[in-house]
Coordinates of N, CA, C and O in Angstrom, one line a residue:
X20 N -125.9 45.6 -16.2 CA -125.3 44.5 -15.6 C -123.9 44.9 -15.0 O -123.4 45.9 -15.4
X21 N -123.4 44.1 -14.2 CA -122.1 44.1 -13.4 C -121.4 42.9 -13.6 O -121.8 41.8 -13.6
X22 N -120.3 43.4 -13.8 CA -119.0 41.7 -13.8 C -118.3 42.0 -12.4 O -118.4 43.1 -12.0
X23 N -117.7 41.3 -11.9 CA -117.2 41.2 -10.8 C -116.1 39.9 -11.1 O -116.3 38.8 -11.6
X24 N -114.9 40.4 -10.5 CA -114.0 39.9 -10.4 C -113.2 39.5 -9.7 O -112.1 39.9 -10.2
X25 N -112.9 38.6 -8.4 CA -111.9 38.4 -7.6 C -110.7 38.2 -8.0 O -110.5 37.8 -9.1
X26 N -109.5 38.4 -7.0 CA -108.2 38.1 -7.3 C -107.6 38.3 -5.8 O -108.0 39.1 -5.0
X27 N -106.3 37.4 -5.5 CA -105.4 37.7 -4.6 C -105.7 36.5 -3.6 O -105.3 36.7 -2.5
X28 N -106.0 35.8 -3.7 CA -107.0 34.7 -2.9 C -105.0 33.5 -2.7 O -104.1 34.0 -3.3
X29 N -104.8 32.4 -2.1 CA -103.8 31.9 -2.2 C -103.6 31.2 -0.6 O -104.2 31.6 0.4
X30 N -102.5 30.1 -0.4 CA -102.2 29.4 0.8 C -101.8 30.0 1.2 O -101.3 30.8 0.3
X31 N -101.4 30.3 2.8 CA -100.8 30.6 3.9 C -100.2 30.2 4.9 O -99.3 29.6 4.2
X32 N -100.0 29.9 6.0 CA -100.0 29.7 7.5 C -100.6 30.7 8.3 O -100.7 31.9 8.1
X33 N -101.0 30.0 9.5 CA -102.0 30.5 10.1 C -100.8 31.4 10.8 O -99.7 31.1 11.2
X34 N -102.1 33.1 10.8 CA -100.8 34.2 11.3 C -100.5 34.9 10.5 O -100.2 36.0 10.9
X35 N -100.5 34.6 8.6 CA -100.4 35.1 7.6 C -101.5 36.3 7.2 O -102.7 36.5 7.5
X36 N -100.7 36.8 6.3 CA -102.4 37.6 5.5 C -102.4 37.5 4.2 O -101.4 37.0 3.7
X37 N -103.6 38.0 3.3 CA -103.5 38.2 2.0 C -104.8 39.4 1.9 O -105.7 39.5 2.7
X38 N -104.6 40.1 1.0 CA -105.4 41.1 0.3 C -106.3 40.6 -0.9 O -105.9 40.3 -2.1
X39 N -107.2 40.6 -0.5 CA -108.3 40.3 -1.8 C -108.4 41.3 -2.8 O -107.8 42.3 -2.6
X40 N -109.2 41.2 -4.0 CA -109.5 42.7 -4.9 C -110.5 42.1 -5.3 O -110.6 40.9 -5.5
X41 N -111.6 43.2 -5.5 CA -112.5 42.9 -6.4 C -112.9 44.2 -7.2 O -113.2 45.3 -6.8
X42 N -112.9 43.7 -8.1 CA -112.6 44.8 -10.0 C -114.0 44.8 -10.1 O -114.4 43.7 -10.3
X43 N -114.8 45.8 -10.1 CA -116.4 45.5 -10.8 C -116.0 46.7 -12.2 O -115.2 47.6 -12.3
X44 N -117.0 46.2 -12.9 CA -117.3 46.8 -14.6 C -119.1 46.9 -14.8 O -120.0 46.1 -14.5
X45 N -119.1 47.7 -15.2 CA -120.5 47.7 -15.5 C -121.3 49.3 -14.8 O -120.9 50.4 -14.8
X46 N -122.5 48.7 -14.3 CA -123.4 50.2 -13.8 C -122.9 50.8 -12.7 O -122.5 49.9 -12.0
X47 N -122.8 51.7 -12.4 CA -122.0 52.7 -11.2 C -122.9 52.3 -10.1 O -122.4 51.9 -9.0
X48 N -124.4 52.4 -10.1 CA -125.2 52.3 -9.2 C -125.1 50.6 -8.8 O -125.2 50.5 -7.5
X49 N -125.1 50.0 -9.2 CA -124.8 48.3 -8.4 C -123.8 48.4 -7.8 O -123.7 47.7 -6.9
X50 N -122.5 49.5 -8.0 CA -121.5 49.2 -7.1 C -121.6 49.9 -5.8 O -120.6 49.9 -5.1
X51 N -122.6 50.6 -5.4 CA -122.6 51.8 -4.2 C -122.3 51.1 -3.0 O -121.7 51.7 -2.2
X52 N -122.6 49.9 -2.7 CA -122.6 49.2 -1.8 C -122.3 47.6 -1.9 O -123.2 46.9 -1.9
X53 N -121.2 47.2 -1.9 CA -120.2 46.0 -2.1 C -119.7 45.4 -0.6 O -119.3 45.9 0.5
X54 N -119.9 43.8 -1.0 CA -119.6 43.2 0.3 C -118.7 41.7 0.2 O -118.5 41.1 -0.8
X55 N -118.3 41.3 1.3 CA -117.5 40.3 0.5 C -118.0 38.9 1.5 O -118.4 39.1 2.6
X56 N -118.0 37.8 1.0 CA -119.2 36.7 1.6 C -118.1 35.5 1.6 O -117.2 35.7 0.9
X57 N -118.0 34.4 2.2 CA -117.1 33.4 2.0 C -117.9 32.1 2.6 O -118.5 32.0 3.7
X58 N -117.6 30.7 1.4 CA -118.2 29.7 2.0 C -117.3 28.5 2.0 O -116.7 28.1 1.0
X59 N -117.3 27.7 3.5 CA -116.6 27.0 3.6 C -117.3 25.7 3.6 O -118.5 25.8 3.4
X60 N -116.7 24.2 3.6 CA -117.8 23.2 3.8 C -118.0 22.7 4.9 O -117.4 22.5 5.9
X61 N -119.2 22.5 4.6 CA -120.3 22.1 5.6 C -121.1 23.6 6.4 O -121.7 23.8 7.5
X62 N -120.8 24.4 5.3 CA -121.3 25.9 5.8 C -122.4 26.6 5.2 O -122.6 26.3 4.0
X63 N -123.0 27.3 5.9 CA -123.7 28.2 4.5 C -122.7 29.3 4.3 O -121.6 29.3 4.9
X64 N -123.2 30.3 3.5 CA -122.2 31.1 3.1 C -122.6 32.3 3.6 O -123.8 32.6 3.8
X65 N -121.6 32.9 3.7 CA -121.4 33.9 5.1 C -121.0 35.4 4.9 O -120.1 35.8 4.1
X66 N -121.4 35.9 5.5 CA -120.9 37.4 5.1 C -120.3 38.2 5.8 O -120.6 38.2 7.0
X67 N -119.1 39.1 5.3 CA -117.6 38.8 6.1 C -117.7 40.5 6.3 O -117.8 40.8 7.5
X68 N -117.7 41.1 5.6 CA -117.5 42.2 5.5 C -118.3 43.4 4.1 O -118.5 43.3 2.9
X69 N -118.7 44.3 5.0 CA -119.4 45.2 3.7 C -119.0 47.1 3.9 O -118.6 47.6 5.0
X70 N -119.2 47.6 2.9 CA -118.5 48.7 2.6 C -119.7 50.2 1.5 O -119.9 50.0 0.3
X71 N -120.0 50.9 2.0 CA -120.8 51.7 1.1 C -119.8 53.0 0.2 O -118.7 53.5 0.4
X72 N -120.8 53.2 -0.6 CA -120.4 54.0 -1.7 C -119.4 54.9 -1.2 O -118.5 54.9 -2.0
X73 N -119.1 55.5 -0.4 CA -117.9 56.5 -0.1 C -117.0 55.5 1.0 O -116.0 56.0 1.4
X74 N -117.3 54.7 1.1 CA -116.5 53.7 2.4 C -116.5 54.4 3.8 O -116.0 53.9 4.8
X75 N -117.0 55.4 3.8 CA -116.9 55.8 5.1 C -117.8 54.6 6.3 O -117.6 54.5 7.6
X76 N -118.9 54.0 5.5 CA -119.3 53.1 6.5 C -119.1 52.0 6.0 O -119.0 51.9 4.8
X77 N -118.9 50.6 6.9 CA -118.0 49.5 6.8 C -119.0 48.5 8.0 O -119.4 49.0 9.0
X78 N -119.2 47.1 7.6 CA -119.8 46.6 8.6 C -119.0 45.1 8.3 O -118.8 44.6 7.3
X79 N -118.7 44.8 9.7 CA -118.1 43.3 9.6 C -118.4 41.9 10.7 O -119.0 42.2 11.8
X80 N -118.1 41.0 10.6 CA -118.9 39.7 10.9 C -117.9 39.5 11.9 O -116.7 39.4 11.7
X81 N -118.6 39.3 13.3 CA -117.6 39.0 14.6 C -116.4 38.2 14.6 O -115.4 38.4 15.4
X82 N -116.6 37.3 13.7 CA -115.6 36.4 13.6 C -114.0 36.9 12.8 O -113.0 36.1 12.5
X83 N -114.1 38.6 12.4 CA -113.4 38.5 11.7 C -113.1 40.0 12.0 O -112.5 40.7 11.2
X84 N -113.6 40.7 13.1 CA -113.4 41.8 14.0 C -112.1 42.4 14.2 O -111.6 41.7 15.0
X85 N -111.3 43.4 14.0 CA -110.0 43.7 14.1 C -109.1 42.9 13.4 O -108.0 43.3 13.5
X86 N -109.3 41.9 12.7 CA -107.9 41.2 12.0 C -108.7 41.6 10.7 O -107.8 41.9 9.9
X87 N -110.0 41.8 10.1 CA -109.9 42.4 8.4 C -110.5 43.5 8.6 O -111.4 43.9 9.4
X88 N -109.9 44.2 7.2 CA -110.2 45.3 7.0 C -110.9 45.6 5.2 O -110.2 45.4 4.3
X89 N -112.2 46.2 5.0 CA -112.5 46.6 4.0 C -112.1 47.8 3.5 O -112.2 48.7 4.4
X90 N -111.6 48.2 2.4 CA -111.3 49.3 1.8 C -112.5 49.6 0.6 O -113.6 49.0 0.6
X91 N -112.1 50.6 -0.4 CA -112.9 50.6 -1.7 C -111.8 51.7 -2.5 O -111.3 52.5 -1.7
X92 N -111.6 51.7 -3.8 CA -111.2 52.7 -4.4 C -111.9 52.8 -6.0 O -111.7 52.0 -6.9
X93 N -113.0 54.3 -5.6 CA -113.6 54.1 -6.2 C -113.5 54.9 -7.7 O -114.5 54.9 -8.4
X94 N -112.4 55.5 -8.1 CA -112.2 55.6 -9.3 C -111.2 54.4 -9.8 O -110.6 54.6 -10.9
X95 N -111.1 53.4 -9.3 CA -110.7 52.0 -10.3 C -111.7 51.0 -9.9 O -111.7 49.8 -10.2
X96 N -112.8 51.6 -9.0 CA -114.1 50.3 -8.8 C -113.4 49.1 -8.9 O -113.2 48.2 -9.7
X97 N -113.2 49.5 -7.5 CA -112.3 48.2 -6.8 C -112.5 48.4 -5.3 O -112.5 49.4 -4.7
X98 N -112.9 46.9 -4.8 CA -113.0 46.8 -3.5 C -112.0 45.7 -3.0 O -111.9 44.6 -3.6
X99 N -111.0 46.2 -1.5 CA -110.7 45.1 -1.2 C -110.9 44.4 0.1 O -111.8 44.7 0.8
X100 N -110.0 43.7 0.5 CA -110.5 43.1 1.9 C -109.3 42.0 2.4 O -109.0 40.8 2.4
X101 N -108.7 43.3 3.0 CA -107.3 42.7 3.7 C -107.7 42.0 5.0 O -108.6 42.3 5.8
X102 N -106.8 40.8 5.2 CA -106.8 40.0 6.0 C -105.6 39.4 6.8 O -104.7 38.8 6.2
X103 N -105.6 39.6 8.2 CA -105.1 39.6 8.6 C -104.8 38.6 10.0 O -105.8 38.2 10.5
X104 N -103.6 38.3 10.4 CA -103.8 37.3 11.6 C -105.1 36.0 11.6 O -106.0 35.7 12.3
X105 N -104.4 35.5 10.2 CA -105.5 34.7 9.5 C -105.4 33.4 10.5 O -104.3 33.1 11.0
X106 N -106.5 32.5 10.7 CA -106.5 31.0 11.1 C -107.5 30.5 10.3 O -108.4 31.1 9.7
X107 N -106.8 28.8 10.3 CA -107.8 27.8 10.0 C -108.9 27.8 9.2 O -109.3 27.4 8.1
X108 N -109.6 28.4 10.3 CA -111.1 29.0 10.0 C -111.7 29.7 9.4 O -112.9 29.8 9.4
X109 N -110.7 30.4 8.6 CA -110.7 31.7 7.6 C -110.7 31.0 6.4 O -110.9 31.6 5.3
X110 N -110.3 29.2 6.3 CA -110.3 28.8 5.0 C -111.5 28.6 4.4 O -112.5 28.0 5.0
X111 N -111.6 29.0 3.0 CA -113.2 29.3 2.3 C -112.8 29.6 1.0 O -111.7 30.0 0.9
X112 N -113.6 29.6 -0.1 CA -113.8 30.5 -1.0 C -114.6 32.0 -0.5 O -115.5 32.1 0.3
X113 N -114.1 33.0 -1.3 CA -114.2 34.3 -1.1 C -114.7 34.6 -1.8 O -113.9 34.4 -2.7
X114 N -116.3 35.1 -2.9 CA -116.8 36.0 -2.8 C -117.3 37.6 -3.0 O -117.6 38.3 -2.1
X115 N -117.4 38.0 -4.2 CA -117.4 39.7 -3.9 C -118.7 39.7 -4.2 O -119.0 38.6 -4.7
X116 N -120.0 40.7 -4.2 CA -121.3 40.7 -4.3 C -121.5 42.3 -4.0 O -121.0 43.2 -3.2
X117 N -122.4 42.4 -4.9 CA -122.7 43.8 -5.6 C -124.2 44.0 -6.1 O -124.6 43.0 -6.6
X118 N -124.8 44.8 -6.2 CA -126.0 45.2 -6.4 C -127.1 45.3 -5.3 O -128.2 44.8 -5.7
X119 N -127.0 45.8 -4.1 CA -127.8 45.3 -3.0 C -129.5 45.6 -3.2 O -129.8 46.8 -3.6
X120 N -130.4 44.8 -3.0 CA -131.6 45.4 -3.3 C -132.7 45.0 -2.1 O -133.8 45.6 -2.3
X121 N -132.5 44.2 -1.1 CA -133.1 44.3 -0.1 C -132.0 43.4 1.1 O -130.9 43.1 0.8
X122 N -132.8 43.2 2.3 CA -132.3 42.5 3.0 C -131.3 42.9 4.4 O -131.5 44.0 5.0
X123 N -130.7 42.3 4.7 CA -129.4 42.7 5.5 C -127.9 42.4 4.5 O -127.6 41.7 3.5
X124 N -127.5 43.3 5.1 CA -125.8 43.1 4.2 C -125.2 41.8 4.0 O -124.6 41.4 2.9
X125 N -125.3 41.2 5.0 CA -124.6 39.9 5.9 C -125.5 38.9 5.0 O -125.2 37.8 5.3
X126 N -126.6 39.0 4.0 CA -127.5 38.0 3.6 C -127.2 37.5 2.1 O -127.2 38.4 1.2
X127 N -127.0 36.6 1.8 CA -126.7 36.1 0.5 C -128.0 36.5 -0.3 O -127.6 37.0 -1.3
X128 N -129.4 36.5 -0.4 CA -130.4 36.7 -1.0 C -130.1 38.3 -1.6 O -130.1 38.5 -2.8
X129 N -130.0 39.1 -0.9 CA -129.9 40.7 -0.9 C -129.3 41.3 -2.3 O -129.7 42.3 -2.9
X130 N -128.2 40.6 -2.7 CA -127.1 41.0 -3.6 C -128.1 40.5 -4.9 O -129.2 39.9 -4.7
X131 N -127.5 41.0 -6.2 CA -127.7 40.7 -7.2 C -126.4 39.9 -8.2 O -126.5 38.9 -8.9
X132 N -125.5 40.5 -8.0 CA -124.3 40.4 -8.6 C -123.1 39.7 -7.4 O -122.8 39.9 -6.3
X133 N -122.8 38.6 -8.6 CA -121.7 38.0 -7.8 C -120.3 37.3 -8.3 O -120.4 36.1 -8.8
X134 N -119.5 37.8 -8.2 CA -117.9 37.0 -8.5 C -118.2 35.3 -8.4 O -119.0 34.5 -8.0
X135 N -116.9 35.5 -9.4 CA -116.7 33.4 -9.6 C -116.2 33.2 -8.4 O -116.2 32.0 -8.1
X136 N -115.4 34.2 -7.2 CA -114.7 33.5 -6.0 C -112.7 33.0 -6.2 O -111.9 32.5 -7.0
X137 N -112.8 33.5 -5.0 CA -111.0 33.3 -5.5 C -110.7 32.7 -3.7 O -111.1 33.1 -2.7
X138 N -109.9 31.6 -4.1 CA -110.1 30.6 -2.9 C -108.9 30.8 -1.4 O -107.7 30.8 -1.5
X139 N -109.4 31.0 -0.5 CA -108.1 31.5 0.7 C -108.0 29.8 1.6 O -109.0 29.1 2.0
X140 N -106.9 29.4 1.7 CA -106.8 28.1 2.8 C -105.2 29.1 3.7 O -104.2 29.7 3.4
X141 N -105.9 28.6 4.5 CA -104.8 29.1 6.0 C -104.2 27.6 6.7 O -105.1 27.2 7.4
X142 N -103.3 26.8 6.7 CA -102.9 26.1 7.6 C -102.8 26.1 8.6 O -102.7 27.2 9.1
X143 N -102.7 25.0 9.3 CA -102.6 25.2 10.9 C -101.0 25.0 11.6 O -100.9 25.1 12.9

């Protein structure tokens, strides 16, 4: 099993950033590949950004192209997901999701493991 943990989530103004974290515990192999998903209302929930076991590969959702960035550090099995030149639209609950076992990255079904969510609102 995996616990997952969010933190860093908080209000802003649009233009702002914040850095997310997510702390996983548990099996080494559910964390090789970690992604971070965010759902707003009236939305389904969405997948923002993902990151593989060495981080050297990184995949992210158009909507969020050059303003975030995924990291991983993986002797404190932690992933984060800085954000940047934030708007509006970036406001959601955030997300961390771990254990990938089919699917596309970008797909909520895929994951096994998932954080309680740590909440980002951007004003306008």
């Amino acid at each position: 099993q995996v616990l997952l943990v969010e933190s860093g989530g908080g209000s802003v103004p649009a233009g702002g950033s914040l850095r997310l974290s997510c702390a996983a515990s548990g099996s080494t192999d559910s964390n090789k590949f970690m992604a971070w998903f965010r759902h707003a209302p009236g939305k389904e929930r969405e997948g923002v950004a993902a990151i593989s076991t060495a981080g050297s590969s990184t995949y992210y959702a158009d909507s969020v192209k050059g303003r975030f960035t995924i990291t991983r550090d993986s002797a404190k099995n932690t992933v984060y997901l800085q954000m940047n030149s934030l708007k509006p639209e970036d406001t959601a609950m955030y997300y961390c999701a771990a254990g990938l076992r089919f699917g596309r990255w970008n797909e909520q079904g895929a994951f096994t493991y998932w954080g309680q969510g740590t909440q980002v609102t951007v004003s306008s």
